[in-house]
XYZ file of C-alpha atoms in Angstrom:
673
model
C -2.096 11.235 9.452
C -2.944 12.722 6.126
C -1.907 16.171 4.904
C -5.240 17.342 3.573
C -3.917 18.952 0.425
C -3.736 18.440 -3.293
C -1.191 15.640 -3.229
C -0.355 14.272 -6.658
C 1.822 11.357 -5.649
C 1.483 7.772 -4.523
C 1.826 6.922 -0.851
C 1.715 3.172 -0.318
C 2.102 0.885 2.686
C 4.172 -2.303 2.641
C 4.668 -4.918 5.366
C 7.022 -7.888 5.695
C 6.402 -11.073 7.705
C 9.176 -13.618 8.197
C 8.357 -17.313 8.072
C 8.758 -17.545 11.851
C 6.033 -14.917 12.302
C 3.340 -17.027 10.605
C 1.470 -20.194 11.528
C 2.259 -22.010 8.273
C 5.933 -21.169 7.893
C 5.202 -19.048 4.831
C 6.843 -15.646 4.563
C 4.791 -12.719 3.297
C 5.185 -9.214 1.929
C 2.237 -6.894 1.333
C 1.624 -3.808 -0.766
C -1.393 -1.502 -0.862
C -0.972 0.417 -4.112
C -2.498 3.700 -2.957
C -2.461 5.446 -6.297
C -5.444 7.284 -7.720
C -4.409 6.926 -11.372
C -2.508 3.638 -11.317
C -3.303 1.115 -14.028
C -4.841 -1.755 -12.017
C -4.598 -4.366 -14.808
C -2.527 -7.485 -14.151
C -0.082 -9.044 -16.592
C 1.963 -12.212 -16.736
C 5.429 -11.748 -18.205
C 6.484 -15.184 -19.491
C 9.992 -16.656 -19.248
C 12.156 -16.233 -22.327
C 15.477 -17.268 -23.851
C 17.802 -14.805 -25.593
C 20.858 -15.117 -27.838
C 24.323 -14.225 -26.682
C 24.882 -10.449 -26.806
C 21.196 -9.482 -26.674
C 20.251 -6.183 -25.076
C 17.446 -5.616 -22.590
C 15.459 -2.387 -23.229
C 14.546 -0.184 -20.260
C 11.398 1.911 -20.579
C 10.323 4.936 -18.590
C 8.213 4.074 -15.572
C 4.534 4.955 -16.022
C 1.650 4.274 -13.634
C -1.422 5.553 -15.489
C -3.389 3.568 -18.057
C -2.012 2.335 -20.381
C 1.276 1.928 -18.556
C 2.873 0.006 -21.441
C 2.029 -0.506 -25.106
C 3.748 -2.895 -27.539
C 6.821 -3.468 -25.372
C 6.951 -7.176 -26.315
C 6.953 -8.135 -22.633
C 3.421 -9.507 -22.165
C 0.343 -10.208 -24.253
C -1.549 -7.756 -22.043
C 0.480 -4.848 -23.401
C 0.006 -5.629 -27.090
C -2.452 -3.576 -29.149
C -3.567 -6.766 -30.938
C -5.105 -7.918 -27.649
C -6.315 -4.450 -26.614
C -8.269 -2.821 -29.481
C -8.980 0.216 -27.313
C -5.259 1.036 -27.479
C -5.202 1.345 -31.256
C -3.378 4.500 -32.264
C -1.353 4.773 -29.058
C 2.250 5.563 -29.931
C 4.771 2.812 -29.233
C 7.331 3.922 -26.652
C 11.043 4.226 -27.278
C 13.381 2.652 -24.735
C 15.267 5.084 -22.509
C 18.250 2.818 -22.898
C 19.525 -0.750 -22.878
C 21.579 -3.016 -20.632
C 23.101 -6.431 -21.450
C 20.467 -9.184 -21.433
C 20.944 -12.565 -19.748
C 20.426 -15.793 -21.694
C 17.262 -16.798 -19.780
C 14.703 -14.743 -17.832
C 12.082 -16.033 -15.384
C 8.353 -15.464 -15.646
C 6.512 -13.194 -13.195
C 3.299 -11.344 -12.406
C 3.087 -7.584 -12.401
C 0.607 -4.718 -12.270
C 1.832 -1.164 -11.667
C 4.816 -2.909 -10.041
C 6.230 -6.442 -10.452
C 5.335 -8.770 -7.569
C 6.261 -12.464 -7.774
C 8.254 -14.685 -10.101
C 8.098 -18.410 -10.812
C 10.630 -19.093 -8.024
C 8.552 -17.352 -5.360
C 10.666 -14.205 -4.989
C 8.212 -11.436 -4.071
C 8.039 -7.674 -3.537
C 6.102 -4.914 -1.814
C 6.771 -1.183 -2.352
C 6.456 2.213 -0.659
C 7.825 5.560 -1.840
C 9.917 7.508 0.691
C 11.283 11.043 0.930
C 14.997 11.312 0.108
C 17.678 13.906 0.872
C 19.155 13.579 -2.624
C 16.933 12.944 -5.592
C 17.154 13.061 -9.355
C 14.453 14.609 -11.503
C 12.676 11.932 -13.514
C 12.625 11.924 -17.339
C 9.243 13.596 -17.751
C 9.883 15.240 -21.087
C 10.210 18.684 -19.536
C 13.680 19.207 -20.921
C 15.495 18.156 -17.769
C 16.538 14.950 -19.497
C 18.313 14.807 -22.842
C 16.272 14.201 -25.958
C 18.116 11.010 -26.852
C 18.546 7.432 -25.758
C 20.661 6.644 -22.737
C 23.044 3.906 -23.792
C 25.946 4.443 -21.423
C 26.518 4.073 -17.696
C 27.871 7.600 -18.006
C 24.429 8.928 -19.018
C 21.516 10.191 -16.994
C 19.876 7.801 -14.488
C 18.146 4.926 -16.249
C 16.240 3.010 -13.564
C 13.123 3.698 -11.511
C 12.347 1.189 -8.789
C 9.781 -0.655 -10.926
C 12.440 -1.313 -13.577
C 14.831 -2.576 -10.900
C 12.158 -4.937 -9.575
C 11.604 -6.294 -13.089
C 15.319 -7.007 -13.549
C 15.461 -8.774 -10.176
C 12.457 -11.020 -10.865
C 13.788 -11.868 -14.325
C 17.163 -12.959 -12.977
C 16.853 -14.104 -9.336
C 15.761 -17.167 -7.380
C 16.333 -15.641 -3.934
C 15.595 -12.420 -2.078
C 19.300 -11.931 -1.393
C 20.032 -12.098 -5.127
C 17.224 -9.584 -5.773
C 18.708 -7.084 -3.294
C 22.192 -7.373 -4.759
C 20.993 -7.257 -8.386
C 18.885 -4.131 -7.858
C 21.592 -2.387 -5.880
C 24.443 -3.028 -8.285
C 22.298 -2.249 -11.336
C 21.275 1.101 -9.838
C 24.887 1.865 -8.859
C 26.021 1.350 -12.433
C 23.166 2.851 -14.454
C 21.650 5.344 -12.008
C 18.350 5.617 -10.129
C 15.544 8.180 -10.215
C 12.582 8.407 -7.824
C 9.069 8.146 -9.168
C 8.018 11.301 -7.251
C 9.852 14.602 -6.770
C 12.289 14.448 -3.833
C 11.781 10.719 -3.398
C 13.593 7.455 -2.982
C 12.100 4.002 -2.490
C 11.678 1.297 0.090
C 10.875 -2.313 -0.815
C 9.977 -5.433 1.113
C 11.578 -8.510 -0.475
C 11.104 -12.163 0.405
C 11.588 -15.765 -0.643
C 10.728 -18.830 1.442
C 13.911 -18.479 3.475
C 14.745 -14.804 4.066
C 12.843 -11.523 4.258
C 14.499 -8.145 3.658
C 13.902 -4.396 3.587
C 15.577 -2.477 0.752
C 16.065 1.326 0.792
C 17.419 3.290 -2.172
C 18.028 6.954 -3.047
C 19.774 8.827 -5.832
C 23.435 9.612 -5.269
C 24.642 11.224 -8.521
C 22.792 14.485 -7.861
C 22.744 17.503 -5.570
C 20.160 18.668 -3.024
C 18.093 20.327 -5.763
C 17.785 17.238 -7.912
C 20.382 18.359 -10.448
C 22.603 15.726 -11.992
C 26.219 15.694 -10.837
C 27.437 14.210 -14.084
C 29.390 11.105 -15.061
C 32.091 11.732 -12.490
C 29.880 10.484 -9.644
C 31.592 7.731 -7.660
C 28.297 6.043 -6.821
C 25.073 6.489 -8.777
C 22.663 5.161 -6.135
C 22.784 4.901 -2.339
C 21.195 1.601 -1.384
C 21.068 -0.719 1.593
C 19.302 -3.971 2.448
C 18.616 -5.192 5.972
C 17.362 -8.666 6.808
C 14.247 -8.821 8.985
C 14.957 -10.929 12.104
C 13.190 -14.281 12.215
C 9.812 -14.127 13.965
C 9.510 -10.391 13.265
C 7.249 -8.083 11.260
C 8.586 -4.922 9.576
C 6.539 -2.032 8.165
C 7.528 0.652 5.646
C 4.983 3.516 5.465
C 6.561 6.021 3.010
C 9.707 6.233 5.076
C 13.265 4.934 5.096
C 13.309 2.569 8.082
C 16.845 1.131 7.959
C 18.919 2.887 10.591
C 22.442 1.868 11.721
C 24.343 -0.145 9.095
C 26.766 -2.674 10.550
C 29.413 -3.097 7.815
C 30.787 -6.224 9.497
C 27.455 -8.063 9.573
C 27.309 -9.521 6.078
C 24.488 -11.911 6.959
C 22.052 -9.128 7.801
C 23.230 -6.141 5.743
C 24.055 -5.454 2.110
C 24.892 -1.964 0.834
C 26.584 0.070 -1.876
C 30.355 -0.320 -1.713
C 31.091 3.415 -1.494
C 28.046 4.507 0.488
C 30.089 5.717 3.472
C 32.676 7.541 1.356
C 30.081 9.340 -0.761
C 27.947 10.299 2.261
C 30.948 12.065 3.814
C 31.937 13.705 0.526
C 28.435 15.123 0.053
C 28.279 16.420 3.620
C 25.471 14.075 4.625
C 27.377 12.241 7.372
C 30.304 13.055 9.657
C 31.879 9.619 9.301
C 31.664 8.835 13.005
C 30.259 5.591 14.351
C 27.753 3.557 12.394
C 25.943 5.299 9.566
C 22.205 5.749 10.122
C 20.893 5.259 6.580
C 17.473 6.808 7.225
C 18.870 9.945 8.842
C 21.704 10.269 6.293
C 19.865 9.677 3.028
C 16.386 10.742 4.134
C 15.159 14.078 5.555
C 13.786 14.330 9.080
C 10.072 13.446 9.020
C 9.541 16.114 11.709
C 10.595 18.955 9.432
C 10.402 17.704 5.850
C 7.743 19.433 3.745
C 6.640 16.885 1.164
C 3.955 19.111 -0.340
C 4.573 22.810 -0.940
C 2.495 25.009 1.340
C 1.529 22.167 3.671
C 3.093 21.671 7.128
C 5.196 18.573 7.824
C 3.064 15.498 8.548
C 5.237 12.989 10.426
C 2.243 11.102 11.816
C 1.247 10.259 8.259
C 3.985 7.648 8.689
C 4.171 7.086 12.450
C 0.509 6.208 12.963
C 0.698 3.324 10.492
C 3.806 2.007 12.242
C 2.086 2.236 15.619
C -1.105 0.609 14.403
C 0.482 -2.450 12.775
C 3.092 -2.970 15.481
C 0.541 -2.566 18.282
C -1.665 -5.174 16.649
C 0.993 -7.826 16.062
C 2.911 -7.136 19.304
C 0.492 -5.626 21.869
C 2.734 -6.760 24.728
C 5.263 -4.068 23.737
C 2.665 -1.416 24.699
C 3.937 0.932 22.004
C 2.445 4.413 22.133
C 1.400 6.649 19.234
C 4.182 9.142 18.627
C 4.793 12.110 16.388
C 8.223 10.860 15.237
C 8.148 7.680 13.111
C 11.870 7.125 13.683
C 11.172 6.372 17.354
C 9.642 3.066 16.273
C 11.866 0.007 15.825
C 12.901 -1.398 12.457
C 10.819 -4.493 13.215
C 9.000 -6.142 16.119
C 8.630 -9.779 17.216
C 5.047 -11.025 17.009
C 3.249 -11.989 20.207
C 1.638 -14.885 18.374
C 2.152 -16.275 14.910
C -0.209 -14.884 12.289
C -2.424 -16.678 9.800
C -2.727 -15.587 6.195
C -6.235 -14.298 6.877
C -4.948 -12.199 9.768
C -2.414 -10.644 7.412
C -5.227 -9.905 4.965
C -7.046 -8.211 7.836
C -4.128 -5.920 8.647
C -4.404 -4.431 5.162
C -8.071 -3.541 5.868
C -7.471 -1.421 8.952
C -9.038 1.974 9.817
C -7.934 2.167 13.499
C -11.182 0.507 14.549
C -11.641 0.305 18.317
C -8.939 2.893 19.103
C -9.122 6.616 19.967
C -8.498 7.227 16.255
C -11.408 5.088 15.000
C -12.248 6.584 11.617
C -15.874 5.451 11.802
C -16.470 8.113 14.446
C -16.758 11.891 14.430
C -18.103 14.537 12.102
C -15.925 13.558 9.137
C -17.353 10.024 9.267
C -20.729 11.466 8.297
C -24.095 10.217 9.516
C -23.362 6.583 8.596
C -19.852 6.146 9.968
C -17.721 5.822 6.853
C -14.030 5.291 7.662
C -13.069 6.803 4.303
C -12.039 10.429 3.864
C -11.988 12.810 0.922
C -8.574 14.051 -0.149
C -7.251 17.038 -2.079
C -9.310 20.035 -3.130
C -8.802 23.754 -2.595
C -10.376 24.076 0.842
C -7.828 22.126 2.786
C -4.955 24.099 1.306
C -6.428 27.130 3.085
C -7.566 25.417 6.286
C -4.860 23.018 7.412
C -5.602 19.957 9.475
C -5.278 16.186 9.579
C -7.100 12.958 10.049
C -5.565 9.507 10.570
C -3.984 7.912 7.532
C -5.508 4.436 7.422
C -3.932 1.311 5.919
C -6.954 0.801 3.644
C -7.966 3.967 1.792
C -10.393 4.678 -1.082
C -7.765 5.425 -3.742
C -6.044 2.054 -3.358
C -5.796 0.605 -6.872
C -5.214 -2.895 -5.495
C -3.598 -4.680 -2.577
C -1.165 -7.592 -2.812
C -0.285 -10.134 -0.140
C 2.549 -12.202 -1.645
C 3.114 -15.554 0.054
C 6.346 -17.539 -0.361
C 5.560 -21.147 0.589
C 7.840 -23.367 2.701
C 9.590 -26.133 0.763
C 7.324 -29.001 1.834
C 4.179 -27.137 0.849
C 5.700 -25.748 -2.357
C 6.632 -29.259 -3.493
C 3.152 -30.609 -2.791
C 1.364 -27.652 -4.406
C 3.683 -27.460 -7.447
C 4.207 -23.733 -6.840
C 6.708 -21.823 -4.671
C 4.329 -18.958 -3.996
C 0.985 -17.238 -4.386
C 0.338 -13.564 -5.020
C -3.014 -12.854 -3.357
C -4.643 -9.847 -5.033
C -7.545 -7.716 -3.773
C -8.381 -5.162 -6.429
C -9.538 -1.703 -5.284
C -9.541 -0.884 -1.551
C -8.845 -4.043 0.490
C -11.369 -3.289 3.260
C -14.214 -4.260 0.908
C -12.400 -6.580 -1.500
C -11.670 -10.292 -1.780
C -8.142 -11.687 -2.182
C -7.829 -14.053 -5.158
C -4.788 -16.212 -5.975
C -2.215 -15.725 -8.710
C -0.150 -18.916 -8.523
C 3.544 -18.416 -9.302
C 3.709 -21.404 -11.661
C 0.313 -20.993 -13.347
C 2.059 -19.199 -16.226
C -1.157 -18.002 -17.800
C -1.280 -14.763 -19.750
C -5.093 -14.958 -19.689
C -6.106 -13.208 -16.483
C -9.686 -12.458 -17.482
C -11.339 -9.597 -15.572
C -8.078 -8.793 -13.750
C -6.390 -7.618 -16.945
C -9.233 -5.480 -18.260
C -10.527 -1.972 -17.817
C -9.374 1.511 -16.915
C -10.835 4.094 -14.589
C -11.923 6.172 -17.562
C -14.880 3.983 -18.585
C -16.979 1.651 -16.424
C -17.165 -1.906 -17.720
C -18.560 -5.072 -16.185
C -15.680 -6.994 -17.743
C -13.288 -5.447 -15.214
C -12.563 -6.792 -11.728
C -11.434 -3.365 -10.556
C -14.732 -1.782 -11.585
C -16.740 -4.477 -9.775
C -15.087 -3.709 -6.458
C -14.648 0.017 -7.039
C -18.304 0.518 -7.933
C -19.567 -1.215 -4.801
C -17.055 0.566 -2.553
C -18.302 3.905 -3.860
C -21.968 2.932 -3.563
C -21.335 2.039 0.091
C -20.540 5.691 0.816
C -24.287 6.391 0.618
C -24.764 4.403 3.845
C -21.558 2.716 4.947
C -22.938 1.587 8.310
C -25.818 -0.475 6.967
C -24.199 -1.664 3.748
C -21.040 -2.816 5.552
C -23.225 -5.142 7.636
C -23.986 -6.899 4.359
C -20.737 -6.449 2.427
C -18.255 -7.442 5.143
C -19.874 -10.797 6.028
C -20.301 -11.514 2.306
C -16.637 -10.679 1.727
C -15.615 -13.095 4.469
C -17.887 -15.821 3.113
C -16.568 -15.443 -0.430
C -13.010 -15.426 0.946
C -13.764 -18.738 2.693
C -14.843 -20.202 -0.634
C -11.745 -18.865 -2.392
C -9.475 -20.322 0.273
C -11.128 -23.730 -0.067
C -10.850 -23.713 -3.868
C -7.224 -22.613 -3.667
C -6.379 -25.366 -1.170
C -7.990 -27.961 -3.434
C -5.931 -26.750 -6.376
C -2.759 -26.971 -4.293
C -3.652 -30.538 -3.286
C -3.954 -31.467 -6.966
C -0.265 -30.680 -7.272
C 0.074 -29.588 -10.889
C 0.554 -26.333 -12.768
C -2.428 -27.226 -14.944
C -4.716 -27.547 -11.901
C -3.458 -24.256 -10.506
C -4.033 -22.465 -13.807
C -7.587 -23.796 -14.135
C -8.450 -22.957 -10.524
C -6.986 -19.465 -10.810
C -9.089 -18.648 -13.876
C -12.266 -20.101 -12.316
C -11.827 -18.373 -8.943
C -11.149 -14.975 -10.447
C -14.136 -15.102 -12.803
C -16.509 -16.351 -10.079
C -15.486 -13.721 -7.538
C -16.025 -10.861 -9.969
C -19.417 -12.240 -11.005
C -20.508 -12.548 -7.365
C -19.419 -8.977 -6.659
C -21.437 -7.560 -9.527
C -24.451 -9.512 -8.241
C -23.921 -8.021 -4.773
C -23.627 -4.544 -6.287
C -26.920 -4.958 -8.145
C -28.585 -6.097 -4.930
C -27.376 -3.129 -2.902
C -28.329 -0.608 -5.570
C -31.904 -1.849 -5.312
C -31.822 -2.102 -1.525
C -30.440 1.385 -0.808
C -32.095 3.905 -3.092
C -33.262 7.486 -2.530
C -32.529 7.280 1.196
C -34.866 4.324 1.723
C -34.395 0.612 2.331
C -35.966 -2.129 0.207
C -35.364 -5.623 1.553
C -37.457 -8.766 1.537
C -35.200 -11.645 2.599
C -34.402 -12.556 -0.982
C -38.029 -12.618 -2.098
C -39.041 -10.840 -5.295
C -40.647 -7.446 -4.959
C -43.352 -6.257 -4.926
C -45.176 -9.602 -5.021
C -44.026 -10.608 -1.512
C -44.017 -7.177 0.095
C -46.304 -8.351 2.936
C -44.081 -11.312 3.841
C -42.417 -11.438 7.236
C -39.128 -9.534 7.259
C -39.956 -7.405 4.243
C -39.115 -3.712 4.302
C -40.355 -1.758 1.341
C -39.475 1.938 1.106
C -38.500 1.896 4.778
C -37.116 5.243 5.878
C -33.494 5.192 7.079
C -33.134 8.755 8.322
C -30.225 10.260 10.233
C -28.916 8.448 13.342
C -29.623 10.188 16.667
C -25.882 10.310 17.511
C -25.247 12.264 14.331
C -28.064 14.711 15.023
C -26.706 15.211 18.544
C -23.201 15.746 17.196
C -24.169 18.452 14.734
C -26.530 20.273 17.123
C -29.697 19.553 15.165
C -32.671 21.576 16.486
C -35.759 23.518 15.421
C -33.750 26.336 13.868
C -34.325 25.664 10.184
C -31.742 28.167 9.011
C -28.334 26.844 7.867
C -25.876 26.812 10.757
C -22.290 25.722 11.338
C -20.975 23.023 13.638
C -18.544 24.417 16.195
C -15.516 22.420 17.395
C -16.549 20.019 20.131
C -14.889 17.461 22.380
C -12.982 14.456 21.100
C -15.011 11.277 21.256
C -13.426 9.025 23.914
C -12.955 5.347 23.125
C -15.822 3.242 24.407
C -15.892 -0.520 25.103
C -19.111 -0.692 23.099
C -17.255 0.487 19.994
C -16.848 -3.188 19.105
C -20.476 -4.155 18.679
C -22.169 -7.315 17.528
C -21.970 -6.367 13.864
C -18.202 -5.947 14.260
C -17.685 -9.399 15.767
C -14.542 -11.374 14.928
C -16.660 -13.613 12.706
C -18.002 -10.712 10.683
C -14.924 -8.481 10.668
C -12.072 -9.753 12.841
C -9.720 -6.860 12.084
C -11.993 -4.483 14.003
C -11.064 -5.964 17.390
C -8.162 -4.384 19.300
C -7.104 -5.052 22.908
C -7.949 -1.954 24.949
C -6.371 -2.959 28.243
C -3.376 -0.626 27.979
C -3.360 3.183 27.867
C -2.783 5.058 24.653
C -0.946 8.352 25.076
C -0.722 10.681 22.117
C 2.624 12.376 22.540
C 3.733 15.718 21.135
C 7.235 17.060 21.848
C 7.342 20.280 23.804
C 8.529 23.477 22.178
C 11.523 23.562 24.524
C 12.521 20.009 23.583
C 12.090 20.784 19.913
C 14.306 23.870 20.101
C 16.885 21.852 22.037
C 16.896 19.309 19.232
C 17.667 22.001 16.705
C 14.146 22.566 15.405
C 13.300 26.261 15.244
C 10.153 27.656 16.880
C 8.645 28.508 13.510
C 9.179 24.990 12.214
C 7.861 23.512 15.445
C 4.723 25.598 15.140
C 4.224 24.229 11.657
C 4.796 20.687 12.918
C 2.276 21.079 15.719
C -0.246 22.622 13.319
C 0.378 19.858 10.853
C -0.103 16.978 13.274
C -3.158 18.167 15.173
C -6.079 15.795 14.959
C -8.757 17.915 13.405
C -11.581 17.260 15.834
C -10.600 19.888 18.418
C -8.393 22.947 18.620
C -6.323 22.449 21.762
C -5.596 19.495 24.015
C -8.410 17.470 25.500
C -7.896 14.962 28.290
C -10.356 12.119 28.643
C -10.784 8.922 30.590
C -10.322 5.532 28.953
C -12.350 2.474 29.735
C -10.750 0.951 32.805
C -9.652 4.309 34.189
C -6.535 4.955 32.096
C -5.803 8.481 30.943
C -5.245 9.275 27.300
C -4.315 12.559 25.722
C -5.079 13.765 22.262
C -4.380 16.959 20.368
């Protein structure tokens, strides 16, 4: 559930799917980059050779356009290929580390994602107990280069991911490389009071990686060069046949130091945790509870109550979809959910795409319903602004949200398919919000620095040369009438995705890097062109509150043809007028809090069929109970009454003040705040 306040930071969702959880034997990691200012351009960083003794520069992590300029890492970052960047000051490295003789090529956007050996990442920022202030030029960091392991922290998670993809052929190597690099040179979170969680995979193993600062105190102040361990990190292997989700939360719990096959961690993590008073040294260390604050009480945004269901609802939604037999219930505390769950049935790639497009459709939290959905049932919600800082409340935090810069589904192929296709993996990219976007392939061995519309544009100026603008423009236009436009956009998206899948499969069958490169460039250009054509069509169809449609015939010459609607009034739906108390009183009036809308079997209607939008279907045969801990239980757990009041205020679903009990289809009770 979302804290409706002026958040400034990124809050992404990442999922991990082991090869045993999928129908093809591919392993997957996903990442929705939910960042309002992130630079959505894609770059290919080619492989390189270096002389003995070379140094590798490390630059400060930036997300906004242009995130890098003249760093000599990719053609996309060079001013010579980006005239609009002329005059931008070249950055100075924060520091250097020893370079290896050969580095591998990889794709990246705001974060790095997949290298030529099929090692792949997803990312999600998490709150941390200890955190180091980032080098933002405010004077917290020294005004000089950081050349020594004794200096201030050098690495953000994006830099660590780059190092891993440059040097590793396996997920296990990536975990160890990132961990040991951060231990030696230091780690800083990209947001205040934050650490990081990553999903990491190859075609054999899938891992979760959690990391927090360790050479600092509870106020973010640097402890100095005497720190025994500069970063607290741990990796846990996802069990075969399982899915794991990280929704802005550390999810690794008990570390078994004797289980080397399934855990990797900083050598002194136990010693330092005791020394800093974070752990009593008894039993197995719970990483999440030791190095991360309690999601029930942690205030991520000043002046806003804790919002634990911002994390827990995403865990519930994904796990209940892939493993409905577990009958998991929505819960206020995200740490009540398991690290991972076994799938009830193996998932296809398209089903994984669909999970990234979710808005709780068909559940009691369906974001297409209620006053905030507006007259035409948009599942998207406005964020930030002054009002919500003075009137606290929440709505569900969906997987797909409007400020998503892009979504990645990285697929590591099994050996037999990788050999045939001449590539170990594919990074599938849907630019802008995934619920109305098409996933296009970036083949790991294509090795092309020419990514056409996917490496152009910024949010500061609309251009038809940009893939992001094609999808972002249409997604925003849909907010005029989401209900009716989605009946056109969603089937079109599925049809175009079918075509992309067929073209991609043909390129794989050709079995050469040249065929993959040519197909990648063709697919990406064609998809963007089709989306601009669809945008133009919908602008003409939905204008001034009226509908203009004539079954593809030109207007106005064929306006009398069968099926034509010219200037047809759309008006407000009756359900919306009922909901807001529309009547003959023409004076402005307010809508008073009303009852929660109960889930109805008819929520899944013909337009939402599996063919048109398969992610909208959810089994409704088991009860959903929205649980809130009692005040007595909270006090017994050490949470004070004042904090508990803030928690309850922060997690209330904003449709009704108080608890409402309704009746589910089939006679099951459900409760909702």
